[in-house]
Tab-separated table of C-alpha atoms in Angstrom:
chain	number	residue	atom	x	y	z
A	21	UNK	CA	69.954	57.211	60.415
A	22	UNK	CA	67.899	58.346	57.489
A	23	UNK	CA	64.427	57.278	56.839
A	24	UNK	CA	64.316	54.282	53.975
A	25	UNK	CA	60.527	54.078	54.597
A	26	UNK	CA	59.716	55.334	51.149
A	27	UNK	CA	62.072	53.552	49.161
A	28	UNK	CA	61.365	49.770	50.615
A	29	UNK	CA	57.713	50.525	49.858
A	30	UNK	CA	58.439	51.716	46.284
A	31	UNK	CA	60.803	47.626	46.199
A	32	UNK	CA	58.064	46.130	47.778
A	33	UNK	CA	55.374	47.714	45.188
A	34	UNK	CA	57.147	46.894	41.931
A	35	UNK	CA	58.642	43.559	42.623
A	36	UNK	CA	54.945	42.768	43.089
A	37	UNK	CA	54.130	43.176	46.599
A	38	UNK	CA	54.518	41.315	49.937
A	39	UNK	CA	52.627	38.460	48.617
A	40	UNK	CA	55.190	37.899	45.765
A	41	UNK	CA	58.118	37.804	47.908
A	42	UNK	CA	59.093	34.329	49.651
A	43	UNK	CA	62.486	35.574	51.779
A	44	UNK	CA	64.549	38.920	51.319
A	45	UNK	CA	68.180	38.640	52.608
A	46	UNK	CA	71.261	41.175	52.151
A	47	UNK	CA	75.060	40.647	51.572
A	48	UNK	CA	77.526	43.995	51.653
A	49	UNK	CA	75.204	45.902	49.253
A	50	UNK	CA	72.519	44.054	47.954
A	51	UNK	CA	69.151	43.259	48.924
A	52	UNK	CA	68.508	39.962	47.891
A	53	UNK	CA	64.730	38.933	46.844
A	54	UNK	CA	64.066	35.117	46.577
A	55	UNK	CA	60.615	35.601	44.705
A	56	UNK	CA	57.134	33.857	43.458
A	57	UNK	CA	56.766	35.519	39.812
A	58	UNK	CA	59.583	37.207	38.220
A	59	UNK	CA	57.365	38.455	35.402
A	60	UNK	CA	55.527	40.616	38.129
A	61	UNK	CA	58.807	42.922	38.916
A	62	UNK	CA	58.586	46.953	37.405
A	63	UNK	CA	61.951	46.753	37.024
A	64	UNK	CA	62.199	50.241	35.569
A	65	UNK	CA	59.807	51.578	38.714
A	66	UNK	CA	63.308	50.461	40.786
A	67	UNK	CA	65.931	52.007	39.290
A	68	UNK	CA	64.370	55.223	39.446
A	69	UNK	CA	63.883	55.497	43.249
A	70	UNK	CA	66.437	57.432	45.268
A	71	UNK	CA	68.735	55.462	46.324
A	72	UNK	CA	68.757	52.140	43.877
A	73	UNK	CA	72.069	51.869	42.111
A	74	UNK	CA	71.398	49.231	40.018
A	75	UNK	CA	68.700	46.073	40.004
A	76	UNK	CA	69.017	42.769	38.174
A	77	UNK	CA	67.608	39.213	38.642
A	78	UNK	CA	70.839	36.739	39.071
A	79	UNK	CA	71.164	33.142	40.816
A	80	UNK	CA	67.260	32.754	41.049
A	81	UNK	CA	66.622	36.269	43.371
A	82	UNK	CA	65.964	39.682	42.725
A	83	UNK	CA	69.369	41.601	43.218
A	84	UNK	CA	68.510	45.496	44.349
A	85	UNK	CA	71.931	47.204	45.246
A	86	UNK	CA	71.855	50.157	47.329
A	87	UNK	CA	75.827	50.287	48.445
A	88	UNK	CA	76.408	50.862	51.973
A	89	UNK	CA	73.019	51.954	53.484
A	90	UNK	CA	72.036	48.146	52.950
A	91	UNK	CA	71.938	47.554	56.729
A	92	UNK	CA	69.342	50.422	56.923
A	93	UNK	CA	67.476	49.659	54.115
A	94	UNK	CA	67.535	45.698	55.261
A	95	UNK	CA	66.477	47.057	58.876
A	96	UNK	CA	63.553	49.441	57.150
A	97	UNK	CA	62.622	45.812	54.810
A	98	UNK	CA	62.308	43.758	57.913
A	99	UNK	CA	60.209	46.189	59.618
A	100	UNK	CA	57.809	46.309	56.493
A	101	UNK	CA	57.827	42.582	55.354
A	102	UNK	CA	58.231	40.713	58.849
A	103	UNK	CA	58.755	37.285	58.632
A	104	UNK	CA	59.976	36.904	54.901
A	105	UNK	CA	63.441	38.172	56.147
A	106	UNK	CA	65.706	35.326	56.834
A	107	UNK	CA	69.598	36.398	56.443
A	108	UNK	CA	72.154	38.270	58.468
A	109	UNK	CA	74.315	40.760	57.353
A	110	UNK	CA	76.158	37.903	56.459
A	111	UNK	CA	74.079	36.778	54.315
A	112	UNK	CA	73.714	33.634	55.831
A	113	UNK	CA	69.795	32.085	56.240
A	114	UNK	CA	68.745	29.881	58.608
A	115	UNK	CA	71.436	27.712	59.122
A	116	UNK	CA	72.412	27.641	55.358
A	117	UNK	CA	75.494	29.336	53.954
A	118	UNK	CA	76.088	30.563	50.968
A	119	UNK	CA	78.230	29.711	48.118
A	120	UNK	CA	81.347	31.348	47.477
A	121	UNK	CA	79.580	32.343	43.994
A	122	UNK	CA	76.569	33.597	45.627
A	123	UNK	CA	78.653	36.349	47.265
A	124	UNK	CA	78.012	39.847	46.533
A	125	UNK	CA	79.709	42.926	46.857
């Protein structure tokens, strides 16, 4: 398994740091960012680290895609953030599913 160390810090940093992050989930390739102040995301800071496909904010979270290392990258997150991860690779929280419209891909 490759090292995501580097590129959860560089999400971590630009959506504004630990503090501005309430829960992170995932889905099939998304890390999903439920967070405090949207105006505090470097979105450009993002896309430019390895291994970011794309970024956008939709449904209320921050959206990073990374494709299929998610799990590793979600693993990496959880180990860096602690408590503020809440989902499965299911993407179901705490005894909450999501809405067929919620689903990523």
């Amino acid at each position: 398994m490759k090292n995501y160390r580097t590129l959860v810090k560089i999400i971590i940093n630009n959506v504004g740091g630990k503090d501005n992050i309430k829960e992170v989930s995932h889905c099939l390739t998304r890390i999903r960012l439920t967070l405090r102040n949207f105006d505090l995301v470097n979105e450009e800071n993002i896309l430019e680290a390895e291994g970011v496909l794309t970024a956008q904010k939709s449904g209320g979270e921050y959206q990073v895609v990374v494709g299929t290392i998610v799990n590793d990258v979600y693993e990496e997150f959880v180990r860096q953030a602690g408590s503020l991860a809440v989902a499965d690779s299911d993407g179901e929280e705490a005894g909450k599913k999501r809405k067929p419209s919620d689903a990523c891909y």
